[in-house]
Structure formats: C-alpha cells, structure tokens
Amino acid sequence: MAKKKIRIRAKMKGDVAEVKTLMSHPMETGFRKNKKTGKKIPPHFIKEVICEHKGNKVLVASWGVAVSKNPYLSFKFKGAAKGDTITISWNDNTGESATADAKIS
Amino acid sequence: MKRRTFLKGTVASGMLSVAASAGLLTPRRVLAAWPETAFTAKSIDDALDTLLGDTTLATSGDIKIKAPEIAENGAVVPITISTGMAAESISVLIAKNPSPLACSFALGGSTLGFVSTRVKMGETSDLIAVVKSGGKLYSAKKTVKVTIGGCGG
C-alpha cells in the first residue's frame, strides 16, 4: 500500500472526549474482479483497530470486509483531559499495520 | 452483478479463510483473537453465536441507529449506533450481506455507548445493531434501501 495514514481528531466536549479518525486503506472484499484481467482481487482489509488512552484500551474494533474503503470511525469516552495522548493502531489480513497518535484538544 | 461469479467468490474466500485458520496463522495473530469464524459466518445466528456466544436478542428502545433511509451508494453507508446502556460491546450486522457481521466494537469501561463508522451493503437490507450489556444481548433494527450495491461484482 502506498500510504499508511491514520488521521485523528480528538476533542474534549465537557467531560467526554470525542475521537474521530480516518484510515487510508483499500478494504478489498475479495469478491471483486479486475475488469481487465477477469482475475479476482484478493481480500485486503483491516481486521482490528485498537484505540488506547494512557495504556487503557478504550475501544477495540473487529472489522470484516463490510467496512467501507478508507474507514471512518468515531467514538466517545470519559476520563480524559486536554493534552492527553490517544493512540490508534490497526492491523490487516496481510499482516500490515500502522499506528498514530494525537493529542486531545 | 453476476450471481454465479459472485457465489464462486464467496466460496473461494471461505476456503481461503479455512486454510488460514488451519495453520497459516502465526501465534501472534492468535493473540489478536480476531473472530475469524464470526466474520465468515453466513447467517446472523451463526455470527452471533461465535462472536458473543448467544443468539437471544431482546429488542430494545434504548438503541438508536442513525443511518440513511435510502443509501445511494451501498459501498459507503454512514451509520451511527448509540445507546444509553452500559455497553460492553456493540456489533453491527447487515442481514443480506454475504457474511452478515460487518463490525464489532469492544468498549472499555469509560467508553460511551456510541460508535460511528461507514459500512458496505450489497443490497437493500436490515441493519441490526446488537449491544451487549450486563451479559445480555439487546438489539435494534433499521431497514436501509440501497440503490447501487457495494459488493462489486
């Protein structure tokens, strides 16, 4: 894959931290065919996304092929403060992975 | 979509995942415990049974599914699931997809019952949100009409 990018935006809203994230990933189902060659495009998708705050896993997402290309994920959690770091990492079915972190604003 | 080739594709990828779970997986992968069989299950009951160990769903009014009534593009259907319950996990199933289980979220103790993401839908189907709370399963449904399928073909 060309780019392994995770974009994170985390913001405090009252006592709740709202996290929004976008990952660059093809999320290939394995059902599609290459129209020119007629060959099947092998599946390539994110299996697991782990979101951590201060060493605690606040959210672990298990995904199948039905999650859209360049996945978007948003969630909310309590117990965070401005300036805290949130770490998000994913791994996919081909063994690739990526990690990124962001400060909560 | 050509139904024949589509079916073949489903079977082939099923075989592939069987091969993968039979021994190609490294111990590192096993640690991650991604529920392979739940994601390849062809029925909602099978998926729920392997993922959550239960298929008894209690309909709940406290689960809100925000999704479009009509999705123009089945490849990108934005959904938001929220609940006021102390949720341990939130799972999303799409009844008519080749494998109904789309995604599942395990929530930490301080995480609110809220997730938002985007999913693919092959055709017009029920969207089912399953929330695990206090060891029980609660669910809510919403029908989404799809005008262009998102499974390729």
mmCIF file of C-alpha atoms in Angstrom:
data_model
loop_
_atom_site.group_PDB
_atom_site.id
_atom_site.type_symbol
_atom_site.label_atom_id
_atom_site.label_comp_id
_atom_site.label_asym_id
_atom_site.label_seq_id
_atom_site.Cartn_x
_atom_site.Cartn_y
_atom_site.Cartn_z
ATOM 1 C CA MET A 1 0.000 0.000 0.000
ATOM 2 C CA ALA A 2 1.208 3.400 -0.869
ATOM 3 C CA LYS A 3 0.401 5.357 2.225
ATOM 4 C CA LYS A 4 -0.394 4.176 5.664
ATOM 5 C CA LYS A 5 -2.095 7.099 7.137
ATOM 6 C CA ILE A 6 -4.301 7.495 10.142
ATOM 7 C CA ARG A 7 -5.834 10.859 10.728
ATOM 8 C CA ILE A 8 -7.086 11.511 14.225
ATOM 9 C CA ARG A 9 -9.052 14.363 15.657
ATOM 10 C CA ALA A 10 -9.775 14.231 19.360
ATOM 11 C CA LYS A 11 -11.619 16.911 21.237
ATOM 12 C CA MET A 12 -12.957 17.379 24.748
ATOM 13 C CA LYS A 13 -16.656 18.171 24.927
ATOM 14 C CA GLY A 14 -17.426 18.718 28.565
ATOM 15 C CA ASP A 15 -16.057 15.638 30.342
ATOM 16 C CA VAL A 16 -16.312 13.475 27.243
ATOM 17 C CA ALA A 17 -13.541 13.042 24.733
ATOM 18 C CA GLU A 18 -14.802 12.714 21.197
ATOM 19 C CA VAL A 19 -12.466 10.924 18.833
ATOM 20 C CA LYS A 20 -12.818 10.880 15.072
ATOM 21 C CA THR A 21 -10.436 9.010 12.878
ATOM 22 C CA LEU A 22 -9.917 8.252 9.204
ATOM 23 C CA MET A 23 -7.629 5.491 7.982
ATOM 24 C CA SER A 24 -6.293 5.067 4.472
ATOM 25 C CA HIS A 25 -6.947 1.510 3.459
ATOM 26 C CA PRO A 26 -8.419 -0.191 0.354
ATOM 27 C CA MET A 27 -10.683 -2.557 2.393
ATOM 28 C CA GLU A 28 -10.841 -5.008 -0.505
ATOM 29 C CA THR A 29 -13.533 -7.655 -0.032
ATOM 30 C CA GLY A 30 -12.084 -10.404 -2.181
ATOM 31 C CA PHE A 31 -15.388 -10.585 -4.087
ATOM 32 C CA ARG A 32 -14.452 -8.031 -6.720
ATOM 33 C CA LYS A 33 -12.802 -8.805 -10.016
ATOM 34 C CA ASN A 34 -10.313 -6.858 -12.025
ATOM 35 C CA LYS A 35 -12.389 -5.906 -15.050
ATOM 36 C CA LYS A 36 -9.471 -6.105 -17.494
ATOM 37 C CA THR A 37 -7.911 -9.405 -16.473
ATOM 38 C CA GLY A 38 -11.013 -11.056 -15.007
ATOM 39 C CA LYS A 39 -8.910 -12.140 -12.052
ATOM 40 C CA LYS A 40 -10.219 -11.816 -8.580
ATOM 41 C CA ILE A 41 -8.759 -9.058 -6.466
ATOM 42 C CA PRO A 42 -7.526 -10.691 -3.252
ATOM 43 C CA PRO A 43 -9.094 -9.560 0.012
ATOM 44 C CA HIS A 44 -7.189 -6.855 1.835
ATOM 45 C CA PHE A 45 -8.899 -5.370 4.853
ATOM 46 C CA ILE A 46 -8.307 -4.098 8.359
ATOM 47 C CA LYS A 47 -9.128 -6.735 10.941
ATOM 48 C CA GLU A 48 -8.591 -4.917 14.139
ATOM 49 C CA VAL A 49 -8.353 -1.337 15.322
ATOM 50 C CA ILE A 50 -7.114 -0.628 18.827
ATOM 51 C CA CYS A 51 -7.629 2.753 20.460
ATOM 52 C CA GLU A 52 -5.655 3.420 23.601
ATOM 53 C CA HIS A 53 -5.631 6.184 26.176
ATOM 54 C CA LYS A 54 -2.991 6.096 28.917
ATOM 55 C CA GLY A 55 -2.402 2.400 28.325
ATOM 56 C CA ASN A 56 -6.105 1.534 28.606
ATOM 57 C CA LYS A 57 -7.866 0.127 25.608
ATOM 58 C CA VAL A 58 -10.870 2.379 25.279
ATOM 59 C CA LEU A 59 -12.103 0.708 22.109
ATOM 60 C CA VAL A 60 -11.153 -2.415 20.192
ATOM 61 C CA ALA A 61 -12.856 -2.713 16.836
ATOM 62 C CA SER A 62 -13.028 -6.008 14.965
ATOM 63 C CA TRP A 63 -13.848 -5.472 11.350
ATOM 64 C CA GLY A 64 -14.869 -7.630 8.449
ATOM 65 C CA VAL A 65 -14.790 -6.815 4.771
ATOM 66 C CA ALA A 66 -18.085 -4.927 5.029
ATOM 67 C CA VAL A 67 -16.422 -1.821 6.413
ATOM 68 C CA SER A 68 -16.055 0.822 3.712
ATOM 69 C CA LYS A 69 -12.863 1.790 1.956
ATOM 70 C CA ASN A 70 -10.787 4.366 3.838
ATOM 71 C CA PRO A 71 -12.626 3.611 7.077
ATOM 72 C CA TYR A 72 -14.060 6.267 9.300
ATOM 73 C CA LEU A 73 -14.507 5.615 12.977
ATOM 74 C CA SER A 74 -15.794 7.807 15.731
ATOM 75 C CA PHE A 75 -16.346 7.118 19.413
ATOM 76 C CA LYS A 76 -16.578 8.882 22.772
ATOM 77 C CA PHE A 77 -15.091 8.148 26.156
ATOM 78 C CA LYS A 78 -14.822 9.654 29.631
ATOM 79 C CA GLY A 79 -11.859 10.143 31.909
ATOM 80 C CA ALA A 80 -9.617 12.047 29.538
ATOM 81 C CA ALA A 81 -8.252 15.552 29.786
ATOM 82 C CA LYS A 82 -6.960 18.103 27.344
ATOM 83 C CA GLY A 83 -3.415 17.337 26.232
ATOM 84 C CA ASP A 84 -3.717 13.583 26.812
ATOM 85 C CA THR A 85 -2.409 11.377 24.071
ATOM 86 C CA ILE A 86 -4.612 8.920 22.262
ATOM 87 C CA THR A 87 -3.014 6.130 20.240
ATOM 88 C CA ILE A 88 -4.754 4.338 17.415
ATOM 89 C CA SER A 89 -3.338 1.338 15.600
ATOM 90 C CA TRP A 90 -4.680 -1.159 13.104
ATOM 91 C CA ASN A 91 -3.565 -4.454 11.617
ATOM 92 C CA ASP A 92 -4.912 -6.066 8.484
ATOM 93 C CA ASN A 93 -5.272 -9.542 6.992
ATOM 94 C CA THR A 94 -1.977 -9.305 5.114
ATOM 95 C CA GLY A 95 -0.014 -8.573 8.282
ATOM 96 C CA GLU A 96 0.386 -4.865 7.626
ATOM 97 C CA SER A 97 -0.122 -2.448 10.439
ATOM 98 C CA ALA A 98 0.024 1.227 11.277
ATOM 99 C CA THR A 99 -0.003 3.341 14.401
ATOM 100 C CA ALA A 100 -0.603 7.007 15.019
ATOM 101 C CA ASP A 101 -1.209 9.210 17.993
ATOM 102 C CA ALA A 102 -2.761 12.568 18.626
ATOM 103 C CA LYS A 103 -3.251 14.975 21.487
ATOM 104 C CA ILE A 104 -6.740 15.638 22.725
ATOM 105 C CA SER A 105 -7.624 19.290 22.255
ATOM 106 C CA MET B 1 -23.910 -8.343 -10.514
ATOM 107 C CA LYS B 2 -23.367 -11.799 -11.918
ATOM 108 C CA ARG B 3 -24.771 -14.062 -9.316
ATOM 109 C CA ARG B 4 -22.727 -17.091 -10.423
ATOM 110 C CA THR B 5 -19.321 -15.491 -10.185
ATOM 111 C CA PHE B 6 -20.368 -13.755 -7.030
ATOM 112 C CA LEU B 7 -21.204 -17.045 -5.350
ATOM 113 C CA LYS B 8 -17.954 -18.583 -6.505
ATOM 114 C CA GLY B 9 -16.109 -15.680 -4.988
ATOM 115 C CA THR B 10 -17.804 -16.184 -1.669
ATOM 116 C CA VAL B 11 -16.963 -19.879 -1.585
ATOM 117 C CA ALA B 12 -13.352 -19.288 -2.609
ATOM 118 C CA SER B 13 -12.760 -16.698 0.077
ATOM 119 C CA GLY B 14 -14.389 -19.070 2.552
ATOM 120 C CA MET B 15 -11.881 -21.744 1.584
ATOM 121 C CA LEU B 16 -9.075 -19.273 1.939
ATOM 122 C CA SER B 17 -10.054 -18.405 5.460
ATOM 123 C CA VAL B 18 -10.310 -22.087 6.358
ATOM 124 C CA ALA B 19 -6.766 -22.555 5.090
ATOM 125 C CA ALA B 20 -5.677 -19.561 7.094
ATOM 126 C CA SER B 21 -7.163 -20.787 10.341
ATOM 127 C CA ALA B 22 -5.863 -24.308 9.743
ATOM 128 C CA GLY B 23 -2.253 -23.405 10.280
ATOM 129 C CA LEU B 24 -1.079 -20.469 8.271
ATOM 130 C CA LEU B 25 -1.817 -18.160 11.135
ATOM 131 C CA THR B 26 1.099 -17.322 13.340
ATOM 132 C CA PRO B 27 0.702 -17.377 17.123
ATOM 133 C CA ARG B 28 0.951 -13.600 17.068
ATOM 134 C CA ARG B 29 -2.274 -13.468 15.102
ATOM 135 C CA VAL B 30 -3.997 -15.816 17.503
ATOM 136 C CA LEU B 31 -3.191 -13.420 20.315
ATOM 137 C CA ALA B 32 -5.063 -10.706 18.498
ATOM 138 C CA ALA B 33 -8.084 -13.057 18.596
ATOM 139 C CA TRP B 34 -9.880 -11.652 15.614
ATOM 140 C CA PRO B 35 -13.102 -13.704 15.420
ATOM 141 C CA GLU B 36 -12.484 -15.294 12.019
ATOM 142 C CA THR B 37 -15.431 -17.706 12.083
ATOM 143 C CA ALA B 38 -17.860 -14.979 13.138
ATOM 144 C CA PHE B 39 -16.873 -12.805 10.207
ATOM 145 C CA THR B 40 -17.132 -15.630 7.681
ATOM 146 C CA ALA B 41 -20.415 -16.980 9.085
ATOM 147 C CA LYS B 42 -23.216 -16.926 6.537
ATOM 148 C CA SER B 43 -26.131 -16.476 8.924
ATOM 149 C CA ILE B 44 -26.851 -13.954 11.639
ATOM 150 C CA ASP B 45 -27.349 -16.650 14.267
ATOM 151 C CA ASP B 46 -24.008 -18.314 13.461
ATOM 152 C CA ALA B 47 -22.220 -14.996 13.564
ATOM 153 C CA LEU B 48 -23.763 -14.011 16.892
ATOM 154 C CA ASP B 49 -23.164 -17.434 18.403
ATOM 155 C CA THR B 50 -19.453 -17.451 17.583
ATOM 156 C CA LEU B 51 -18.934 -13.785 18.375
ATOM 157 C CA LEU B 52 -20.998 -13.321 21.529
ATOM 158 C CA GLY B 53 -21.918 -16.888 22.485
ATOM 159 C CA ASP B 54 -25.638 -16.179 22.413
ATOM 160 C CA THR B 55 -28.362 -15.701 19.841
ATOM 161 C CA THR B 56 -31.173 -14.486 22.085
ATOM 162 C CA LEU B 57 -31.820 -10.879 21.249
ATOM 163 C CA ALA B 58 -34.099 -8.649 23.266
ATOM 164 C CA THR B 59 -35.449 -5.739 21.273
ATOM 165 C CA SER B 60 -34.540 -2.516 22.975
ATOM 166 C CA GLY B 61 -35.803 1.011 22.518
ATOM 167 C CA ASP B 62 -32.610 2.314 24.028
ATOM 168 C CA ILE B 63 -30.509 1.606 20.938
ATOM 169 C CA LYS B 64 -30.546 4.247 18.272
ATOM 170 C CA ILE B 65 -29.390 3.552 14.740
ATOM 171 C CA LYS B 66 -28.671 6.561 12.646
ATOM 172 C CA ALA B 67 -28.456 5.538 9.014
ATOM 173 C CA PRO B 68 -29.912 6.845 5.777
ATOM 174 C CA GLU B 69 -33.372 5.574 4.740
ATOM 175 C CA ILE B 70 -32.072 5.303 1.207
ATOM 176 C CA ALA B 71 -28.381 4.826 0.529
ATOM 177 C CA GLU B 72 -27.482 5.894 -2.973
ATOM 178 C CA ASN B 73 -24.159 4.139 -2.812
ATOM 179 C CA GLY B 74 -24.066 0.839 -0.957
ATOM 180 C CA ALA B 75 -20.276 0.991 -0.766
ATOM 181 C CA VAL B 76 -20.427 3.821 1.730
ATOM 182 C CA VAL B 77 -23.316 3.801 4.179
ATOM 183 C CA PRO B 78 -22.672 6.021 7.189
ATOM 184 C CA ILE B 79 -24.050 4.546 10.390
ATOM 185 C CA THR B 80 -24.088 5.671 13.997
ATOM 186 C CA ILE B 81 -25.142 3.427 16.835
ATOM 187 C CA SER B 82 -25.807 4.924 20.233
ATOM 188 C CA THR B 83 -27.235 3.567 23.438
ATOM 189 C CA GLY B 84 -27.705 4.765 26.979
ATOM 190 C CA MET B 85 -26.951 1.289 28.333
ATOM 191 C CA ALA B 86 -23.594 0.421 29.870
ATOM 192 C CA ALA B 87 -22.480 -1.398 26.762
ATOM 193 C CA GLU B 88 -19.668 -3.938 26.762
ATOM 194 C CA SER B 89 -19.774 -4.294 23.034
ATOM 195 C CA ILE B 90 -21.624 -3.031 20.000
ATOM 196 C CA SER B 91 -21.886 -5.176 16.878
ATOM 197 C CA VAL B 92 -23.338 -4.329 13.521
ATOM 198 C CA LEU B 93 -24.867 -6.940 11.246
ATOM 199 C CA ILE B 94 -26.249 -6.490 7.777
ATOM 200 C CA ALA B 95 -28.843 -9.190 7.169
ATOM 201 C CA LYS B 96 -28.370 -9.669 3.442
ATOM 202 C CA ASN B 97 -24.615 -9.267 3.094
ATOM 203 C CA PRO B 98 -22.692 -12.466 2.136
ATOM 204 C CA SER B 99 -21.353 -12.503 5.687
ATOM 205 C CA PRO B 100 -23.784 -10.576 7.877
ATOM 206 C CA LEU B 101 -21.319 -9.471 10.552
ATOM 207 C CA ALA B 102 -19.852 -6.135 9.458
ATOM 208 C CA CYS B 103 -18.059 -4.885 12.521
ATOM 209 C CA SER B 104 -17.915 -5.304 16.243
ATOM 210 C CA PHE B 105 -16.618 -2.901 18.857
ATOM 211 C CA ALA B 106 -15.449 -3.887 22.317
ATOM 212 C CA LEU B 107 -15.838 -0.902 24.587
ATOM 213 C CA GLY B 108 -13.710 -0.052 27.591
ATOM 214 C CA GLY B 109 -15.291 0.807 30.947
ATOM 215 C CA SER B 110 -15.113 4.559 30.372
ATOM 216 C CA THR B 111 -16.266 4.426 26.769
ATOM 217 C CA LEU B 112 -19.748 5.677 25.986
ATOM 218 C CA GLY B 113 -22.239 3.580 24.060
ATOM 219 C CA PHE B 114 -21.551 5.357 20.819
ATOM 220 C CA VAL B 115 -19.822 4.357 17.611
ATOM 221 C CA SER B 116 -19.964 5.807 14.158
ATOM 222 C CA THR B 117 -18.496 4.302 11.022
ATOM 223 C CA ARG B 118 -19.213 3.539 7.378
ATOM 224 C CA VAL B 119 -20.175 0.137 6.004
ATOM 225 C CA LYS B 120 -20.830 -1.581 2.701
ATOM 226 C CA MET B 121 -24.215 -3.033 1.870
ATOM 227 C CA GLY B 122 -24.744 -5.394 -1.046
ATOM 228 C CA GLU B 123 -28.454 -4.731 -1.370
ATOM 229 C CA THR B 124 -31.445 -3.325 0.472
ATOM 230 C CA SER B 125 -31.357 -4.948 3.867
ATOM 231 C CA ASP B 126 -31.991 -4.705 7.561
ATOM 232 C CA LEU B 127 -29.232 -3.195 9.597
ATOM 233 C CA ILE B 128 -29.078 -4.831 13.005
ATOM 234 C CA ALA B 129 -27.266 -3.330 15.952
ATOM 235 C CA VAL B 130 -26.528 -5.699 18.815
ATOM 236 C CA VAL B 131 -25.488 -4.298 22.163
ATOM 237 C CA LYS B 132 -24.090 -6.489 24.905
ATOM 238 C CA SER B 133 -24.851 -5.100 28.323
ATOM 239 C CA GLY B 134 -24.680 -6.928 31.634
ATOM 240 C CA GLY B 135 -24.148 -10.243 29.851
ATOM 241 C CA LYS B 136 -27.343 -9.891 27.817
ATOM 242 C CA LEU B 137 -27.876 -9.017 24.187
ATOM 243 C CA TYR B 138 -30.132 -6.216 23.059
ATOM 244 C CA SER B 139 -30.873 -5.286 19.511
ATOM 245 C CA ALA B 140 -32.464 -2.746 17.235
ATOM 246 C CA LYS B 141 -33.147 -2.810 13.517
ATOM 247 C CA LYS B 142 -33.382 -0.375 10.691
ATOM 248 C CA THR B 143 -34.034 -1.019 7.016
ATOM 249 C CA VAL B 144 -31.760 0.737 4.571
ATOM 250 C CA LYS B 145 -32.650 0.842 0.897
ATOM 251 C CA VAL B 146 -29.671 0.518 -1.381
ATOM 252 C CA THR B 147 -29.852 1.690 -4.962
ATOM 253 C CA ILE B 148 -26.321 0.684 -6.027
ATOM 254 C CA GLY B 149 -24.774 -2.338 -4.308
ATOM 255 C CA GLY B 150 -21.438 -2.102 -2.567
ATOM 256 C CA CYS B 151 -20.077 -5.595 -3.044
ATOM 257 C CA GLY B 152 -18.606 -5.159 -6.514
ATOM 258 C CA GLY B 153 -19.022 -7.939 -8.995
#
